[in-house]
Coordinates of C-alpha atoms in Angstrom, one line a residue:
X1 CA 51.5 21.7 86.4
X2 CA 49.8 19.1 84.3
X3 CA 46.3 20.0 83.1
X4 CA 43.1 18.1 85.0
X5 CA 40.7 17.9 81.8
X6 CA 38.9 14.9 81.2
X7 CA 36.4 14.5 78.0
X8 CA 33.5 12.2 77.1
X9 CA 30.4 12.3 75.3
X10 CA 26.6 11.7 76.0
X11 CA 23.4 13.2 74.1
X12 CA 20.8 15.8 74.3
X13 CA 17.6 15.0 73.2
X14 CA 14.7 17.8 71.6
X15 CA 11.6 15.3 71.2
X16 CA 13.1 13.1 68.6
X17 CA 15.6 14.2 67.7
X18 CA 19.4 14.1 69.2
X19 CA 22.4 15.8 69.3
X20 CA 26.3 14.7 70.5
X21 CA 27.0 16.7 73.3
X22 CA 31.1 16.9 74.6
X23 CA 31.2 16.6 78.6
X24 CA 34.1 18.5 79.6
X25 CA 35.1 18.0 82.9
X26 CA 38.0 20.5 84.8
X27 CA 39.8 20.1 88.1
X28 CA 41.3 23.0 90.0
X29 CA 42.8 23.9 93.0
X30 CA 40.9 25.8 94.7
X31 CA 38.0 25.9 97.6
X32 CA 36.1 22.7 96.7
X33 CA 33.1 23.3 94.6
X34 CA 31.1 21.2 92.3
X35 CA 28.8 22.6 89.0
X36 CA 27.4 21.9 85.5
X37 CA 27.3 24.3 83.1
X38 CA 25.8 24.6 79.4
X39 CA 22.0 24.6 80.4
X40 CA 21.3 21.7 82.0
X41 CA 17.5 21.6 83.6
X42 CA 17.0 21.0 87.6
X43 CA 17.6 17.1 87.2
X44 CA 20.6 17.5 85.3
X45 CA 21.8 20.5 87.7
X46 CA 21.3 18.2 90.6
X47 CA 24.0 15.7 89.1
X48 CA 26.9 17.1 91.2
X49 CA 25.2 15.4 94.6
X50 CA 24.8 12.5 93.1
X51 CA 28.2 11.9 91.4
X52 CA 29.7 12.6 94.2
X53 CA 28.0 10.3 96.4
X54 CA 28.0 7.7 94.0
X55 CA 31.9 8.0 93.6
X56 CA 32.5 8.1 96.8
X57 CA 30.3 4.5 97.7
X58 CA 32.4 3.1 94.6
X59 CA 35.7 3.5 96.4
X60 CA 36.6 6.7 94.4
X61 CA 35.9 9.5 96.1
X62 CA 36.1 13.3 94.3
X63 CA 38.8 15.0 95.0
X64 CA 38.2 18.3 97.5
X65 CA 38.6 21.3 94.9
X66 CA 36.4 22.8 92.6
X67 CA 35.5 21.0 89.9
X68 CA 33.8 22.6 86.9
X69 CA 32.0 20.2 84.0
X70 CA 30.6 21.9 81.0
X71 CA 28.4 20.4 78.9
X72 CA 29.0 21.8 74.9
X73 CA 27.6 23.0 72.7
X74 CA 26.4 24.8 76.0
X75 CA 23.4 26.8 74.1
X76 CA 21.3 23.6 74.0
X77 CA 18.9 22.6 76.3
X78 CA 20.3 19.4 78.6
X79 CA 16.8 17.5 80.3
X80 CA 16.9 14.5 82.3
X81 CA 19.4 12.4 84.8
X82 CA 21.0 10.3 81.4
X83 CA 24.1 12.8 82.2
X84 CA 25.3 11.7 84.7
X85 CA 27.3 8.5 83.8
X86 CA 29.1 10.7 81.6
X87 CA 29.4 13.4 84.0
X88 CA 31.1 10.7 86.7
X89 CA 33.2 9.6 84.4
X90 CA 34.5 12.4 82.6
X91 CA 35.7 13.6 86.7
X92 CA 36.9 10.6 87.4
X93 CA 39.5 11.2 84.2
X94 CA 40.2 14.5 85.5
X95 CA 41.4 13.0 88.8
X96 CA 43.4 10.7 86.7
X97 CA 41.1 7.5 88.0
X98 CA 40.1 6.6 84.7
X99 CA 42.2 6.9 81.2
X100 CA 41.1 10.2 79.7
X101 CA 41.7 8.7 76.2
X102 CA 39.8 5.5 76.6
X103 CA 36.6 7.3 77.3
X104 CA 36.9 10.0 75.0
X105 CA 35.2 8.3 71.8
X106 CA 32.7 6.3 73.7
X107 CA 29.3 7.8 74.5
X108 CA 28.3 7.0 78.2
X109 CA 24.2 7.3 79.0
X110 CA 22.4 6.7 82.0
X111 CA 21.5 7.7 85.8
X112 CA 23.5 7.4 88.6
X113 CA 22.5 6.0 92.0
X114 CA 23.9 6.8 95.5
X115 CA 25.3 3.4 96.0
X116 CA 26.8 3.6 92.4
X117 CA 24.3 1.9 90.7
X118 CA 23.6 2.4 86.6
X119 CA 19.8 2.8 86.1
X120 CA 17.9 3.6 83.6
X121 CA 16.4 6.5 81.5
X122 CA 14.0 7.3 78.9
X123 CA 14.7 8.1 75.4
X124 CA 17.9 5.8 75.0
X125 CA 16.9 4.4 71.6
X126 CA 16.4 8.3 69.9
X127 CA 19.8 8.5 71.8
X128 CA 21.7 5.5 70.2
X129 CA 20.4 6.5 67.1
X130 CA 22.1 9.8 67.3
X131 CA 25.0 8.5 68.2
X132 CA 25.1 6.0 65.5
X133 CA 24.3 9.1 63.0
X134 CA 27.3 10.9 64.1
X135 CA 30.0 8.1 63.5
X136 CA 30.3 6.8 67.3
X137 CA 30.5 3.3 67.2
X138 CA 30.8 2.4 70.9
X139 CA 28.1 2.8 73.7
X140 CA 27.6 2.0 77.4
X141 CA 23.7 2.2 78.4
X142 CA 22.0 0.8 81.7
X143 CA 21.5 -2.6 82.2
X144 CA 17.3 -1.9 82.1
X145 CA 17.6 0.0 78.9
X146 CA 20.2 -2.5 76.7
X147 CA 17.1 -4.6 74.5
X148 CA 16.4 -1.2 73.1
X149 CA 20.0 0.4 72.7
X150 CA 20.6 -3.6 70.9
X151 CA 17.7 -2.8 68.2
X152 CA 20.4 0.4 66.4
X153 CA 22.6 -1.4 63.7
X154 CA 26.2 -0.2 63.5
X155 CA 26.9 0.3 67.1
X156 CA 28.5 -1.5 69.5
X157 CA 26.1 -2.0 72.9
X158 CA 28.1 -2.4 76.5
X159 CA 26.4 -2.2 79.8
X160 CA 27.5 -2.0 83.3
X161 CA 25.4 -2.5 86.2
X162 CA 27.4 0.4 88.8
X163 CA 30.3 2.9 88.4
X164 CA 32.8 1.0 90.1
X165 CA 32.5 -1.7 87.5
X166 CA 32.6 1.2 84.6
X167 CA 36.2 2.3 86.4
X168 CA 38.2 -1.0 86.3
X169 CA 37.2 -1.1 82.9
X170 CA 38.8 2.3 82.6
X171 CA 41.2 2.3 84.8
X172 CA 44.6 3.6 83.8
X173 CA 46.6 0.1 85.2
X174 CA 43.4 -1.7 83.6
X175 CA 43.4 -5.6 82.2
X176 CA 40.4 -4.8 79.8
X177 CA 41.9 -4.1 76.4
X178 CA 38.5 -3.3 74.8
X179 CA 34.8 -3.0 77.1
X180 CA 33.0 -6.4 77.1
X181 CA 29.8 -6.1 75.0
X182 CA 26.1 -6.7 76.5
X183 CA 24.5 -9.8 76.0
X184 CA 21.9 -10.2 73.5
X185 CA 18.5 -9.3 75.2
X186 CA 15.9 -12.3 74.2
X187 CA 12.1 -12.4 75.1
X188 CA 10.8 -15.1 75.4
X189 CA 7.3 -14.4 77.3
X190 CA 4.5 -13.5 74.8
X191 CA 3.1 -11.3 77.4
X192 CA 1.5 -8.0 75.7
X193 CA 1.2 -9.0 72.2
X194 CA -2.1 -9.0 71.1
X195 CA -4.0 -12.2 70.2
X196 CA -6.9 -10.4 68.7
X197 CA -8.8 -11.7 65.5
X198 CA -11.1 -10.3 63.3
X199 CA -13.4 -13.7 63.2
X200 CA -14.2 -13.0 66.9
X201 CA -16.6 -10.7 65.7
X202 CA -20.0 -11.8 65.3
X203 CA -22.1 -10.3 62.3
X204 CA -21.7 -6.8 61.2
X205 CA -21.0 -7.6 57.4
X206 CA -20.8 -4.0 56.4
X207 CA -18.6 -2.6 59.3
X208 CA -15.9 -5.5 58.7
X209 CA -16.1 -4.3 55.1
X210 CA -16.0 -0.9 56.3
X211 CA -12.4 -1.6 58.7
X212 CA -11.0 -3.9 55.2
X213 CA -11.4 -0.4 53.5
X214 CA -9.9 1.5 56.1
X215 CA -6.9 -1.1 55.9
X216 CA -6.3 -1.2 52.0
X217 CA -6.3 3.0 51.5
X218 CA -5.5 4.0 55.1
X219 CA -8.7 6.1 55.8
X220 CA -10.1 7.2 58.4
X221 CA -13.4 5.6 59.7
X222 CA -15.7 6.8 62.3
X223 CA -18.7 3.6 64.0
X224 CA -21.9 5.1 65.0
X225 CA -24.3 2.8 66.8
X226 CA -25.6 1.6 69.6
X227 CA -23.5 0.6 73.3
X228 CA -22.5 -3.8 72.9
X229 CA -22.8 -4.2 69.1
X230 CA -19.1 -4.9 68.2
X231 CA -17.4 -1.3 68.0
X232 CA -14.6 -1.6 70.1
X233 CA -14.0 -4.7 68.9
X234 CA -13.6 -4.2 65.5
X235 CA -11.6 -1.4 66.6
X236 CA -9.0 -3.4 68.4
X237 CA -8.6 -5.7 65.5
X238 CA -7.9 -3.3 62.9
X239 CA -4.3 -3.4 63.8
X240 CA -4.3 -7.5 62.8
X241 CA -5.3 -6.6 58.8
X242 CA -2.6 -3.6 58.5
X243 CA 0.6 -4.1 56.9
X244 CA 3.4 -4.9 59.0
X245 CA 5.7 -1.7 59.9
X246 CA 8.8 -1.0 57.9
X247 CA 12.5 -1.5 59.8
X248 CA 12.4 2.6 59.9
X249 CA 8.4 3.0 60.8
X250 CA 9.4 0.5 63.7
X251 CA 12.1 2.1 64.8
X252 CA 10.2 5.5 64.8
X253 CA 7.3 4.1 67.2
X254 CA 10.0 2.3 69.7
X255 CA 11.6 5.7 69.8
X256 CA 8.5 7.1 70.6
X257 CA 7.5 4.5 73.5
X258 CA 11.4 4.8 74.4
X259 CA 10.5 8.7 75.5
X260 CA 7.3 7.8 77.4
X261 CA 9.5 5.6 79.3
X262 CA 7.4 2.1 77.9
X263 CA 9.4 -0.7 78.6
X264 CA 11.0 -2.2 75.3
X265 CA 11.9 -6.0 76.5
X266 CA 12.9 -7.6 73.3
X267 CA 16.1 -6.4 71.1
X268 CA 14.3 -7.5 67.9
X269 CA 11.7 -4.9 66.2
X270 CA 8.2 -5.1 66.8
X271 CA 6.6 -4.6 63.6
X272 CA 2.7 -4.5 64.2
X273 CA 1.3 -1.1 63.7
X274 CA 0.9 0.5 67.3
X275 CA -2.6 0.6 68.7
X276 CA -3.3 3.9 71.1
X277 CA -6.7 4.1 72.5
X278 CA -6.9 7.0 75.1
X279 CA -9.7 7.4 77.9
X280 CA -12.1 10.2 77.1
X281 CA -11.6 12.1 80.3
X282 CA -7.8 12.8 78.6
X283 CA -6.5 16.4 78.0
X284 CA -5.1 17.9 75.4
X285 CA -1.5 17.8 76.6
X286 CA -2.4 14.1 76.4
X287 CA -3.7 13.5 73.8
X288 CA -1.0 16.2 71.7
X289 CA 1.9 15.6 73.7
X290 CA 4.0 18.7 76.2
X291 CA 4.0 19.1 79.7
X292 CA 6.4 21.0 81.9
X293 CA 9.8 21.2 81.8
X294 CA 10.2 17.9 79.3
X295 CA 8.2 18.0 76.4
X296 CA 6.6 14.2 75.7
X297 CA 4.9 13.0 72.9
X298 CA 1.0 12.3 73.4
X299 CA -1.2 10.1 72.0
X300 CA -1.2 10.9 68.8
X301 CA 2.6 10.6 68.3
X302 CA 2.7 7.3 70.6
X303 CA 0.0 5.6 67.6
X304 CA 2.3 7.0 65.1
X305 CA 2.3 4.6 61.9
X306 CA -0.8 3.2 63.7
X307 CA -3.9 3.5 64.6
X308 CA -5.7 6.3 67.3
X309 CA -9.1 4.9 68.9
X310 CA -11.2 7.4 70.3
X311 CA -14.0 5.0 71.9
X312 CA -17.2 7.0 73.2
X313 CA -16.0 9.8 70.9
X314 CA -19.2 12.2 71.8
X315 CA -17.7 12.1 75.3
X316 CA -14.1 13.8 74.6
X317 CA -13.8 17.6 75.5
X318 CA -14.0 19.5 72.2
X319 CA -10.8 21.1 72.4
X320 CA -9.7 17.7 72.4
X321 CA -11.2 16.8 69.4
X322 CA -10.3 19.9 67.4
X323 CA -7.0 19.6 68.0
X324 CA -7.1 16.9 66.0
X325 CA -7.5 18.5 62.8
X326 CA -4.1 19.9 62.0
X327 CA -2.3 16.3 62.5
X328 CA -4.7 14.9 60.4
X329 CA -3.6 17.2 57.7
X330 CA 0.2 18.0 58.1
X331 CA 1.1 14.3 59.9
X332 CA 3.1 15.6 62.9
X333 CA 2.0 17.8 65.7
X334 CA 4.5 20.9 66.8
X335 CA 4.8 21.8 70.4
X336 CA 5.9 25.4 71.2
X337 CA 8.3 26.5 74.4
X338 CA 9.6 29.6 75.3
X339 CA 13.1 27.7 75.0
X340 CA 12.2 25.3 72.4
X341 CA 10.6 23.9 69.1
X342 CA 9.5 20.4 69.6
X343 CA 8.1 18.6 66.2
X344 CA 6.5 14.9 66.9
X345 CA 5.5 12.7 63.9
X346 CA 1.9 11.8 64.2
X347 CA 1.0 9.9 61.0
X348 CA -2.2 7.5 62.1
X349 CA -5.2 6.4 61.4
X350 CA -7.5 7.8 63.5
X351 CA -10.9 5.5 64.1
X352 CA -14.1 7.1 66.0
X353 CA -16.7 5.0 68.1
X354 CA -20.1 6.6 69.2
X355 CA -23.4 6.1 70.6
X356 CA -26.3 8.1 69.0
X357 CA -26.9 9.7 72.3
X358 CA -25.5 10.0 75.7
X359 CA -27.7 7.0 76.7
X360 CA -27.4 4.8 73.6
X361 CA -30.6 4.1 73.4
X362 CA -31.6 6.6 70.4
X363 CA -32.0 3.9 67.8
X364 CA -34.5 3.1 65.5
X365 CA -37.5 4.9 66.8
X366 CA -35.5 5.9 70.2
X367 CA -38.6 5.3 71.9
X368 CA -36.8 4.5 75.0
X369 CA -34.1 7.8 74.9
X370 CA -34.3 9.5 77.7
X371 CA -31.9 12.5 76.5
X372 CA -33.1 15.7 76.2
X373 CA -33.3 17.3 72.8
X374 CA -30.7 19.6 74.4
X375 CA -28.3 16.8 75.7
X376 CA -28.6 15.2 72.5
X377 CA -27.8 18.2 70.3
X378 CA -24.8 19.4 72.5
X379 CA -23.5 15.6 72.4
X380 CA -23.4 15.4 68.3
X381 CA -22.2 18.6 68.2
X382 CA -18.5 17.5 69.8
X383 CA -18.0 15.8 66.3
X384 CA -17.8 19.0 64.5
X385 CA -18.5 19.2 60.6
X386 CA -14.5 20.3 59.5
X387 CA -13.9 16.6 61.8
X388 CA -15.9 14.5 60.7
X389 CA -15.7 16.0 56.6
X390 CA -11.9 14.5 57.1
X391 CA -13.4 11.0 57.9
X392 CA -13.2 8.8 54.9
X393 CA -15.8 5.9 56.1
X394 CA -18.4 6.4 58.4
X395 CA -20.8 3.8 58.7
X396 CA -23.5 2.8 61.3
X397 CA -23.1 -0.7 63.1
X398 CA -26.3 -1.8 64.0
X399 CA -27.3 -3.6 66.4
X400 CA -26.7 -7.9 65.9
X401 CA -29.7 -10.5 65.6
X402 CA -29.6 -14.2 66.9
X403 CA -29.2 -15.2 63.5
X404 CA -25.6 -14.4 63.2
X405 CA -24.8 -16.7 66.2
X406 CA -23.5 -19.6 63.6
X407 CA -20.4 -21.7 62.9
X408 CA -19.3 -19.1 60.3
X409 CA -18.0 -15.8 62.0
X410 CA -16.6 -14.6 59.5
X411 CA -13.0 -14.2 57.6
X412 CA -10.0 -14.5 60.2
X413 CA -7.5 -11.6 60.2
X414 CA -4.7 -13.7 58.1
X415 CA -7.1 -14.2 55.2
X416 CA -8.1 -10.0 55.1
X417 CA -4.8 -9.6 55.6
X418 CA -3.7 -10.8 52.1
X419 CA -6.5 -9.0 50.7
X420 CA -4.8 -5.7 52.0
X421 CA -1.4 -6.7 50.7
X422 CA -2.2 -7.0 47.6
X423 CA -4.4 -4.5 47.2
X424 CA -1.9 -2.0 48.6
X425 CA 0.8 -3.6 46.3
X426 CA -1.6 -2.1 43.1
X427 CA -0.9 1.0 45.1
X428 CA 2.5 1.2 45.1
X429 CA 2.8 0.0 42.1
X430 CA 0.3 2.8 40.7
X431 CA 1.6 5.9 42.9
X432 CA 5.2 5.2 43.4
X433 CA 6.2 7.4 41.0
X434 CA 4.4 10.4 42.5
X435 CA 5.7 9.5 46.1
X436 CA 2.3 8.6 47.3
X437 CA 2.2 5.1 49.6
X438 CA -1.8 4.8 49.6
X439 CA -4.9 6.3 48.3
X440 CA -5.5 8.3 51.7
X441 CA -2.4 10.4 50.5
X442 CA -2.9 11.1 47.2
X443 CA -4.3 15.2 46.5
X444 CA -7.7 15.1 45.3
X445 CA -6.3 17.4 42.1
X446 CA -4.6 14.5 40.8
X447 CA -7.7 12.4 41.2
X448 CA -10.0 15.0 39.2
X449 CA -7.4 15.6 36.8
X450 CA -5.9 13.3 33.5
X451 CA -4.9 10.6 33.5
X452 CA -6.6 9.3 36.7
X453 CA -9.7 11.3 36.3
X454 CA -13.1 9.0 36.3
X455 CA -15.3 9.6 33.2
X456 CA -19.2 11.3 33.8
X457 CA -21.0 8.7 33.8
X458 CA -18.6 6.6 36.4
X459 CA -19.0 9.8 38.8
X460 CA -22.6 11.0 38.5
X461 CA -23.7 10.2 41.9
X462 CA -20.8 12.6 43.9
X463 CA -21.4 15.3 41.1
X464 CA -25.0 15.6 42.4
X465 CA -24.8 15.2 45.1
X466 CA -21.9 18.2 45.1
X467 CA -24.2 20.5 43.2
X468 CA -26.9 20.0 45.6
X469 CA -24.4 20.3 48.8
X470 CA -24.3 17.1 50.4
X471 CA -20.5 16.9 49.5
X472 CA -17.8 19.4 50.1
X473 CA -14.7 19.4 47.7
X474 CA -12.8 17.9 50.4
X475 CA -16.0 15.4 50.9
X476 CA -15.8 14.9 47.1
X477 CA -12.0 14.1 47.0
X478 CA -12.6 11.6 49.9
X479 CA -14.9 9.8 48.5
X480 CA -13.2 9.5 44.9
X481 CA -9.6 8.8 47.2
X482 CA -12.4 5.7 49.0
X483 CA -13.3 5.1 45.8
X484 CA -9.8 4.2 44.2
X485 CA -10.0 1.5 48.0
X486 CA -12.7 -0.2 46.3
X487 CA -11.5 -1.2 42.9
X488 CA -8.3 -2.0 44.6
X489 CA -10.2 -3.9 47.5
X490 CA -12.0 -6.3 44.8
X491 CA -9.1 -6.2 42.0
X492 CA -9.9 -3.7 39.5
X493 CA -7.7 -1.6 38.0
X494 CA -9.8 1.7 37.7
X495 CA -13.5 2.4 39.7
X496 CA -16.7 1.4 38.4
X497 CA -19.9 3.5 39.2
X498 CA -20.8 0.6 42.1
X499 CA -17.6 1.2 43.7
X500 CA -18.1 5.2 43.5
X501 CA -21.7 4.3 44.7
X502 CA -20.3 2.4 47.5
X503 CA -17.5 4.7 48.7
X504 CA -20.0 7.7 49.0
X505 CA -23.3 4.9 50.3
X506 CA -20.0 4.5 53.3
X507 CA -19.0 7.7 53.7
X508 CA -22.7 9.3 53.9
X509 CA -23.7 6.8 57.3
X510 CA -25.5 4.6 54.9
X511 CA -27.4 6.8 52.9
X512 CA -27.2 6.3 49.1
X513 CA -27.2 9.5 47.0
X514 CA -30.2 11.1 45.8

């Protein structure tokens, strides 16, 4: 009696990161009976119905005996409907439908509907990429999820819109020597690109300054003033004067957006720098990442080589905002199961917008507040000293006169752009050999240390104003790491006591040093 095994292969995923996963699939005679073994989740446990409904539509019903389909290594975690394409077909080569051997090397992703259909699942980019890292050269994705499969070099993209379609391809008395590839995905509509520019913004001379900085070193930067003066909006723009995204950086933040299930139209990389701006009602599974069951990325992990906007800052929970601490530091957030590890990166650039109060209007004299002293403490508390000491620029953004409503709005976004490229060339050029891309990363040792330590005399305003404790050491480092943004901002090759004067007049909301 010949042996009813068919083999294929599809991929688990644990947050980024995937892993080749054999499905076995085993006819026997005996009283009919269809499961999944090797710990698949609920969704994945439910793909027996489905299958079999969706065989059966197709004109290739399941044969009435039990069928076992194992899913190896059978110690890792399987999540998600993206099995069952593979599971259909590996069956299907068990009944001797389909060539066992044509399917074998080829990795089948995607969800099966009752009618047959192929749709489409989250996380097939992380997925491709996987395969691509273990040597597989040939993959069949939904038709909804091909621009994204498209954007992995070194693999071979075909699609099928249903199972019965997948069969004659793999059917033993098939024509089909070799599967047809996809088309190439194009798109064409401009549709959710941003069209933002930084000369839209009226006034506000030292805040534009403020988001140049932020874009030459990568630091942080936190906007306190009043509601309407421009905050958001220089926000928004700060993604149109950062470097564009390296081929990996991109296809880290697709991947990303590929889990959360965003739509990825185009097969050519996106490389602007991600912009993530989160409501302030969000939880901490939101803004972190987790949830039940599948663990997703949040927003920190979705802005990723970008940048994170927290507009109205003061009214985020507070354990929202201290959770923010440790990504800032170690650049990726962990997520802990009872089953499971899952690491995200979360490398941004995090930007903070607030009013001085809860109603805005404690400016100047805040003659017309109408907070309480209470409601106003409790509201500048949320930004905690250990937060807001790991914010390189804070600067107030006051409120704009009639006489910046002239012709001249300022420098456009392509102009500060170059700026930023070349002062982040000095960079590279300067830190390369230490493995440091920008000022932001570099250890404040190093910068109080030989040979990139500042003379006395250059420093003199941070050293008192450490003595006297309006700097921390990590305050101090800041400011010489802002410093270093300066001279490179206005082409110097080492600060100058202005630009140590500036960095810590930015970093101290305006305020020069005693």
């Amino acid at each position: 009696m010949s042996v009813k095994l068919g083999r294929t292969l599809c991929v688990a995923l644990t947050g980024l990161e995937g892993r080749l996963v054999d499905v076995e699939a085993h006819i026997s005679a005996q009283l009919p009976h269809f499961s999944v073994t090797g710990l698949p989740d609920k969704a994945c446990g439910q793909a027996p119905d489905r299958v079999r409904s969706a065989a059966a539509t197709s004109g290739y019903p399941l044969p009435p005996q039990r069928i076992t389909v194992n899913l190896s290594p059978a110690s890792i975690p399987k999540q998600g409907t993206g099995f069952d394409v593979a599971i259909a077909l590996a069956t299907l080569a068990a009944a001797g439908v389909v060539d066992a051997r044509r399917i074998a090397g080829v990795a089948h992703l995607g969800e099966l509907g009752l009618d047959g259909s192929v749709r489409g699942v989250r996380g097939i980019l992380p997925s491709v990429l996987a395969v691509a890292k273990a040597g597989i050269r040939h993959v069949v994705v939904p038709p909804a999820n091909v621009a994204e499969a498209q954007l992995v070099d070194g693999v071979t993209v075909h699609s099928a819109a249903n199972l019965a379609t997948l069969v004659e391809w793999y059917a033993v008395r098939s024509g089909f020597a070799s599967l047809p590839v996809a088309e190439h995905v194009h798109d064409d509509a401009e549709e959710g690109r941003r069209s933002v520019d930084l000369c839209d913004v009226v006034g506000q001379a030292e805040a534009r300054l403020a988001l140049e900085l932020a874009a030459v070193g990568q630091h942080h930067l936190l906007m306190n003033g009043p509601p309407g003066v421009g905050k958001t909006m220089l926000a928004e723009r700060l993604v149109t004067i950062l470097p564009p995204l390296s081929r990996d950086q991109a296809l880290q933040t697709h991947a990303i957006r590929s889990l959360t299930g965003d739509a990825i139209r185009a097969s050519e990389l996106d490389l602007t720098p991600p912009f993530v701006a989160p409501h302030h009602s969000a939880s901490v599974a939101a803004i972190s990442g987790g949830g039940s069951g599948v663990v997703l990325p949040g927003a920190i992990s979705r802005a990723h080589c970008g940048v994170l906007f927290l507009d109205e800052a003061g009214e985020f929970k507070t354990s929202v905002l201290q959770q923010l601490r440790q990504p800032l530091e170690s650049g990726e957030v962990t997520i802990a199961r009872a089953k499971q590890l899952v690491r995200y990166p979360a490398q941004f650039q995090l930007v903070l917008a607030t009013n001085p109060c809860p109603c805005g209007r404690a400016w100047g004299k805040g003659i017309d507040c109408v907070c309480s002293a209470l409601e106003l403490r409790s509201y500048q508390a949320k930004l905690s000293g250990p937060l807001i000491d790991r914010v390189d620029i804070q600067v107030i953004v006051p409120p704009v006169s009639r006489a910046a409503f002239g012709d001249d709005h300022g420098e456009p976004s392509a102009v500060v752009l170059e700026r930023v490229l070349c002062a982040r060339a000095a960079q590279v050029e300067r830190w390369v050999r230490h493995g440091w891309p920008t000022n932001a990363h570099v250890p404040g040792h190093a910068l109080r240390r030989r040979p990139w330590r500042l003379g006395g005399a250059v420093t003199a305003s941070i050293d008192r104003a450490l003595d006297h404790g309006a700097l921390t050491l990590r305050g101090y480092d800041r400011t010489l790491r802002l410093a270093w943004s300066v001279a490179d901002r206005f082409g110097r090759t080492t600060p100058s006591a202005d630009d140590v004067g500036l960095a810590f007049t930015l970093r101290s909301h305006g305020k020069a040093a005693a």
